[in-house]
mmCIF file of C-alpha atoms in Angstrom:
data_model
loop_
_atom_site.group_PDB
_atom_site.id
_atom_site.type_symbol
_atom_site.label_atom_id
_atom_site.label_comp_id
_atom_site.label_asym_id
_atom_site.label_seq_id
_atom_site.Cartn_x
_atom_site.Cartn_y
_atom_site.Cartn_z
ATOM 1 C CA SER A 1 54.148 -12.390 -7.337
ATOM 2 C CA GLN A 2 54.602 -16.224 -8.271
ATOM 3 C CA THR A 3 55.272 -18.761 -5.848
ATOM 4 C CA ILE A 4 56.250 -22.358 -6.119
ATOM 5 C CA HIS A 5 55.667 -24.913 -3.466
ATOM 6 C CA GLN A 6 57.482 -28.316 -3.525
ATOM 7 C CA TRP A 7 57.164 -31.095 -0.864
ATOM 8 C CA PRO A 8 58.567 -32.702 0.797
ATOM 9 C CA ALA A 9 61.796 -30.677 0.787
ATOM 10 C CA THR A 10 63.858 -34.048 1.374
ATOM 11 C CA LEU A 11 62.940 -37.760 0.992
ATOM 12 C CA VAL A 12 64.726 -40.905 1.675
ATOM 13 C CA GLN A 13 62.970 -43.848 -0.022
ATOM 14 C CA PRO A 14 64.039 -47.473 -0.446
ATOM 15 C CA VAL A 15 64.539 -49.076 -3.705
ATOM 16 C CA GLY A 16 61.390 -50.427 -5.403
ATOM 17 C CA SER A 17 59.121 -48.002 -3.253
ATOM 18 C CA PRO A 18 56.668 -45.745 -5.047
ATOM 19 C CA LEU A 19 57.034 -42.018 -5.306
ATOM 20 C CA SER A 20 54.706 -38.906 -5.401
ATOM 21 C CA LEU A 21 56.318 -35.365 -5.604
ATOM 22 C CA GLU A 22 53.980 -32.477 -5.569
ATOM 23 C CA CYS A 23 54.439 -28.981 -7.082
ATOM 24 C CA THR A 24 51.774 -26.274 -6.729
ATOM 25 C CA VAL A 25 52.047 -22.835 -7.977
ATOM 26 C CA GLU A 26 50.357 -19.430 -6.924
ATOM 27 C CA GLY A 27 50.087 -15.912 -8.284
ATOM 28 C CA THR A 28 49.734 -17.080 -11.840
ATOM 29 C CA SER A 29 47.096 -19.024 -14.178
ATOM 30 C CA ASN A 30 47.400 -21.409 -16.870
ATOM 31 C CA PRO A 31 51.251 -21.797 -16.422
ATOM 32 C CA ASN A 32 53.573 -23.776 -18.353
ATOM 33 C CA LEU A 33 55.047 -26.299 -15.638
ATOM 34 C CA TYR A 34 58.298 -28.134 -15.958
ATOM 35 C CA TRP A 35 60.104 -30.914 -13.873
ATOM 36 C CA TYR A 36 63.732 -31.244 -13.838
ATOM 37 C CA ARG A 37 66.375 -33.402 -12.233
ATOM 38 C CA GLN A 38 69.711 -32.729 -11.205
ATOM 39 C CA ALA A 39 71.885 -35.964 -10.117
ATOM 40 C CA ALA A 40 74.743 -35.232 -7.781
ATOM 41 C CA GLY A 41 77.382 -33.363 -9.579
ATOM 42 C CA ARG A 42 75.564 -33.014 -12.725
ATOM 43 C CA GLY A 43 73.717 -30.509 -14.828
ATOM 44 C CA LEU A 44 69.937 -29.948 -14.930
ATOM 45 C CA GLN A 45 68.107 -32.412 -17.090
ATOM 46 C CA LEU A 46 64.661 -31.584 -18.125
ATOM 47 C CA LEU A 47 62.040 -34.671 -17.572
ATOM 48 C CA PHE A 48 58.776 -33.327 -18.205
ATOM 49 C CA TYR A 49 56.690 -30.100 -19.171
ATOM 50 C CA SER A 50 52.950 -29.487 -19.568
ATOM 51 C CA VAL A 51 51.323 -26.464 -21.052
ATOM 52 C CA GLY A 52 47.872 -27.397 -19.641
ATOM 53 C CA ILE A 53 45.683 -29.806 -17.540
ATOM 54 C CA GLY A 54 46.145 -33.196 -18.701
ATOM 55 C CA GLN A 55 48.825 -32.252 -21.331
ATOM 56 C CA ILE A 56 52.185 -33.922 -20.603
ATOM 57 C CA SER A 57 55.301 -34.151 -22.610
ATOM 58 C CA SER A 58 58.310 -36.409 -21.454
ATOM 59 C CA GLU A 59 61.706 -35.336 -22.706
ATOM 60 C CA VAL A 60 63.477 -38.376 -21.871
ATOM 61 C CA PRO A 61 62.750 -42.322 -21.364
ATOM 62 C CA GLN A 62 62.881 -43.083 -17.688
ATOM 63 C CA ASN A 63 61.311 -44.605 -14.717
ATOM 64 C CA LEU A 64 59.253 -41.735 -13.743
ATOM 65 C CA SER A 65 55.833 -40.181 -14.809
ATOM 66 C CA ALA A 66 54.071 -36.778 -14.289
ATOM 67 C CA SER A 67 50.379 -35.752 -14.134
ATOM 68 C CA ARG A 68 48.723 -32.231 -14.104
ATOM 69 C CA PRO A 69 45.392 -32.682 -12.535
ATOM 70 C CA GLN A 70 44.753 -29.169 -11.995
ATOM 71 C CA ASP A 71 45.928 -25.946 -13.433
ATOM 72 C CA ARG A 72 48.376 -25.021 -10.996
ATOM 73 C CA GLN A 73 49.342 -28.587 -9.776
ATOM 74 C CA PHE A 74 52.165 -30.869 -11.217
ATOM 75 C CA ILE A 75 52.955 -34.193 -9.821
ATOM 76 C CA LEU A 76 55.988 -36.453 -10.457
ATOM 77 C CA SER A 77 55.617 -40.032 -9.815
ATOM 78 C CA SER A 78 57.171 -43.564 -10.079
ATOM 79 C CA LYS A 79 55.801 -46.817 -9.313
ATOM 80 C CA LYS A 80 59.181 -48.439 -8.336
ATOM 81 C CA LEU A 81 62.045 -46.350 -7.573
ATOM 82 C CA LEU A 82 65.605 -47.110 -8.984
ATOM 83 C CA LEU A 83 68.840 -45.986 -7.070
ATOM 84 C CA SER A 84 69.526 -44.046 -10.318
ATOM 85 C CA ASP A 85 66.319 -41.721 -9.496
ATOM 86 C CA SER A 86 68.364 -40.109 -6.732
ATOM 87 C CA GLY A 87 68.808 -36.360 -7.433
ATOM 88 C CA PHE A 88 67.564 -32.991 -6.757
ATOM 89 C CA TYR A 89 63.936 -32.445 -8.335
ATOM 90 C CA LEU A 90 63.011 -29.190 -9.324
ATOM 91 C CA CYS A 91 59.670 -27.759 -10.450
ATOM 92 C CA ALA A 92 59.444 -24.623 -12.642
ATOM 93 C CA CYS A 93 57.106 -22.383 -14.223
ATOM 94 C CA LYS A 94 57.128 -19.628 -16.815
ATOM 95 C CA GLY A 95 58.014 -16.413 -15.261
ATOM 96 C CA ARG A 96 55.608 -13.442 -15.674
ATOM 97 C CA LEU A 97 58.002 -10.520 -16.346
ATOM 98 C CA ASN A 98 61.077 -11.711 -18.574
ATOM 99 C CA ASN A 99 59.775 -15.032 -20.311
ATOM 100 C CA GLU A 100 62.369 -16.545 -17.942
ATOM 101 C CA GLN A 101 61.776 -20.063 -15.968
ATOM 102 C CA PHE A 102 60.938 -19.302 -12.321
ATOM 103 C CA PHE A 103 61.974 -22.187 -10.122
ATOM 104 C CA GLY A 104 60.755 -23.880 -6.798
ATOM 105 C CA PRO A 105 62.983 -24.902 -3.734
ATOM 106 C CA GLY A 106 63.422 -28.348 -4.948
ATOM 107 C CA THR A 107 63.061 -31.951 -3.335
ATOM 108 C CA ARG A 108 66.186 -33.899 -2.714
ATOM 109 C CA LEU A 109 65.337 -37.660 -3.080
ATOM 110 C CA THR A 110 67.825 -40.210 -1.975
ATOM 111 C CA VAL A 111 66.904 -43.821 -2.977
ATOM 112 C CA LEU A 112 68.758 -46.380 -0.939
ATOM 113 C CA ASP B 1 67.956 -23.784 -29.633
ATOM 114 C CA ALA B 2 71.624 -22.899 -29.851
ATOM 115 C CA LYS B 3 74.185 -24.249 -28.158
ATOM 116 C CA THR B 4 76.495 -22.311 -25.656
ATOM 117 C CA THR B 5 79.784 -22.938 -24.460
ATOM 118 C CA GLN B 6 81.105 -21.754 -21.295
ATOM 119 C CA PRO B 7 84.381 -22.252 -19.202
ATOM 120 C CA PRO B 8 83.914 -24.909 -16.493
ATOM 121 C CA SER B 9 85.094 -22.781 -13.564
ATOM 122 C CA MET B 10 86.496 -19.295 -12.562
ATOM 123 C CA ASP B 11 87.689 -17.509 -9.445
ATOM 124 C CA CYS B 12 87.079 -14.022 -8.589
ATOM 125 C CA ALA B 13 88.270 -12.110 -5.933
ATOM 126 C CA GLU B 14 85.410 -10.498 -3.301
ATOM 127 C CA GLY B 15 84.796 -6.790 -4.451
ATOM 128 C CA ARG B 16 86.293 -7.344 -7.793
ATOM 129 C CA ALA B 17 84.259 -7.318 -11.051
ATOM 130 C CA ALA B 18 83.236 -11.106 -12.038
ATOM 131 C CA ASN B 19 83.267 -11.356 -15.946
ATOM 132 C CA LEU B 20 81.875 -14.845 -17.243
ATOM 133 C CA PRO B 21 81.997 -15.308 -20.923
ATOM 134 C CA CYS B 22 79.816 -17.283 -23.191
ATOM 135 C CA ASN B 23 80.062 -18.467 -26.629
ATOM 136 C CA HIS B 24 77.126 -18.961 -28.815
ATOM 137 C CA SER B 25 78.224 -18.771 -32.430
ATOM 138 C CA THR B 26 75.359 -20.422 -33.928
ATOM 139 C CA ILE B 27 72.539 -18.181 -32.600
ATOM 140 C CA SER B 28 69.751 -17.308 -34.644
ATOM 141 C CA GLY B 29 68.450 -13.622 -35.279
ATOM 142 C CA ASN B 30 65.418 -14.552 -33.014
ATOM 143 C CA GLU B 31 67.337 -16.097 -30.098
ATOM 144 C CA TYR B 32 67.769 -14.255 -26.682
ATOM 145 C CA VAL B 33 70.565 -14.741 -24.435
ATOM 146 C CA TYR B 34 69.497 -15.571 -20.864
ATOM 147 C CA TRP B 35 71.910 -15.841 -17.792
ATOM 148 C CA TYR B 36 70.714 -17.910 -14.723
ATOM 149 C CA ARG B 37 72.487 -18.934 -11.596
ATOM 150 C CA GLN B 38 72.274 -21.972 -9.173
ATOM 151 C CA ILE B 39 73.685 -21.392 -5.500
ATOM 152 C CA HIS B 40 74.235 -24.600 -3.984
ATOM 153 C CA SER B 41 71.108 -26.631 -2.821
ATOM 154 C CA GLN B 42 68.768 -24.301 -4.471
ATOM 155 C CA GLY B 43 66.820 -23.881 -7.727
ATOM 156 C CA PRO B 44 68.203 -21.704 -10.633
ATOM 157 C CA GLN B 45 67.744 -18.061 -10.471
ATOM 158 C CA TYR B 46 66.892 -15.838 -13.474
ATOM 159 C CA ILE B 47 69.533 -13.168 -13.633
ATOM 160 C CA ILE B 48 69.187 -11.137 -16.874
ATOM 161 C CA HIS B 49 68.464 -11.661 -20.709
ATOM 162 C CA GLY B 50 69.152 -9.635 -23.811
ATOM 163 C CA LEU B 51 68.694 -10.025 -27.702
ATOM 164 C CA LYS B 52 71.447 -7.423 -28.906
ATOM 165 C CA ASN B 53 71.723 -4.459 -27.030
ATOM 166 C CA ASN B 54 73.652 -4.508 -23.704
ATOM 167 C CA GLU B 55 71.448 -4.782 -20.685
ATOM 168 C CA THR B 56 71.845 -3.808 -16.931
ATOM 169 C CA ASN B 57 69.599 -4.704 -13.772
ATOM 170 C CA GLU B 58 70.129 -4.804 -10.098
ATOM 171 C CA MET B 59 71.705 -7.979 -10.345
ATOM 172 C CA ALA B 60 74.355 -7.726 -13.453
ATOM 173 C CA SER B 61 75.172 -6.068 -16.758
ATOM 174 C CA LEU B 62 74.862 -8.195 -20.118
ATOM 175 C CA ILE B 63 77.291 -7.372 -22.925
ATOM 176 C CA ILE B 64 76.487 -8.995 -26.223
ATOM 177 C CA THR B 65 79.021 -8.722 -29.190
ATOM 178 C CA GLU B 66 77.895 -6.940 -32.250
ATOM 179 C CA ASP B 67 77.911 -10.233 -34.173
ATOM 180 C CA ARG B 68 75.885 -11.790 -31.191
ATOM 181 C CA LYS B 69 78.256 -14.898 -31.209
ATOM 182 C CA SER B 70 79.319 -14.151 -27.734
ATOM 183 C CA SER B 71 78.456 -12.443 -24.630
ATOM 184 C CA THR B 72 79.773 -11.804 -21.091
ATOM 185 C CA LEU B 73 77.723 -11.488 -17.799
ATOM 186 C CA ILE B 74 79.412 -8.816 -15.561
ATOM 187 C CA LEU B 75 78.772 -8.962 -11.622
ATOM 188 C CA PRO B 76 80.046 -5.621 -10.780
ATOM 189 C CA HIS B 77 81.255 -6.240 -7.204
ATOM 190 C CA ALA B 78 81.214 -9.929 -6.460
ATOM 191 C CA THR B 79 80.422 -10.909 -3.013
ATOM 192 C CA LEU B 80 80.740 -14.368 -1.367
ATOM 193 C CA ARG B 81 77.111 -15.038 -1.821
ATOM 194 C CA ASP B 82 77.631 -14.585 -5.594
ATOM 195 C CA THR B 83 79.499 -18.229 -5.537
ATOM 196 C CA ALA B 84 77.257 -20.357 -7.718
ATOM 197 C CA VAL B 85 76.939 -22.027 -11.007
ATOM 198 C CA TYR B 86 76.358 -19.619 -13.790
ATOM 199 C CA TYR B 87 74.078 -20.901 -16.905
ATOM 200 C CA CYS B 88 74.104 -19.137 -20.563
ATOM 201 C CA ILE B 89 71.277 -20.243 -22.375
ATOM 202 C CA VAL B 90 70.358 -19.005 -25.833
ATOM 203 C CA ARG B 91 66.400 -19.392 -26.737
ATOM 204 C CA VAL B 92 63.644 -18.238 -28.729
ATOM 205 C CA ALA B 93 61.219 -16.594 -26.593
ATOM 206 C CA ASN B 94 57.571 -17.248 -26.499
ATOM 207 C CA ARG B 95 57.984 -20.655 -28.020
ATOM 208 C CA ASP B 96 57.504 -23.854 -25.909
ATOM 209 C CA ASP B 97 59.510 -22.394 -23.288
ATOM 210 C CA LYS B 98 61.862 -25.529 -22.667
ATOM 211 C CA ILE B 99 65.311 -24.568 -21.481
ATOM 212 C CA ILE B 100 68.083 -27.013 -21.947
ATOM 213 C CA PHE B 101 70.876 -26.318 -19.391
ATOM 214 C CA GLY B 102 74.370 -26.728 -20.090
ATOM 215 C CA LYS B 103 77.105 -27.257 -17.656
ATOM 216 C CA GLY B 104 77.443 -23.738 -16.707
ATOM 217 C CA THR B 105 80.370 -21.942 -15.075
ATOM 218 C CA ARG B 106 81.347 -22.648 -11.570
ATOM 219 C CA LEU B 107 82.261 -19.130 -10.145
ATOM 220 C CA HIS B 108 84.247 -19.210 -6.969
ATOM 221 C CA ILE B 109 84.400 -15.704 -4.912
ATOM 222 C CA LEU B 110 87.701 -15.746 -2.982
ATOM 223 C CA PRO B 111 87.623 -13.667 0.145
#
């Protein structure tokens, strides 16, 4: 079965510091991968998606970037964090049974 | 993908059926109706989906109107653990698989 690992689970970073969030997927090959963000009290916002190694599409202009160095690895990065980058970051992949999206446990980022 | 409209919040007594409505009046013929839910501090979880026939699985039932312009998710015997935000989404299957989440319905199950 599919499993998505995200780390760290929680993170507190100062403004201006760099960021690297990692997502790895097990139980599937060549998956479509997605990064979402959920700011406090708000809905899910799609940030990036990737259909293959090195292929990244950005959905919204922002302070973040994404990379996919391996088939089942998706990384979210920033060179300098802003206060507005705080939120709950979720990695997702396409499900195997119902064409649904399957979500990881998320990383809660607080920028101070 | 077509847009959906859901009530912002609903209450339901524990043990009763929770009926969550969703309007999708601009749905296209090849778009499916998907339901997800998000329990606090967790990622969204797939519940059920359908095209035009009613569907049932171990979690819920999905009733789609004949004109497909609206649907209802039914949790037959709601428990406190069903307290969550429920998202109704319409999308074309097997396209680029991007999902645009709306604000959903916050369902409170009352003891």
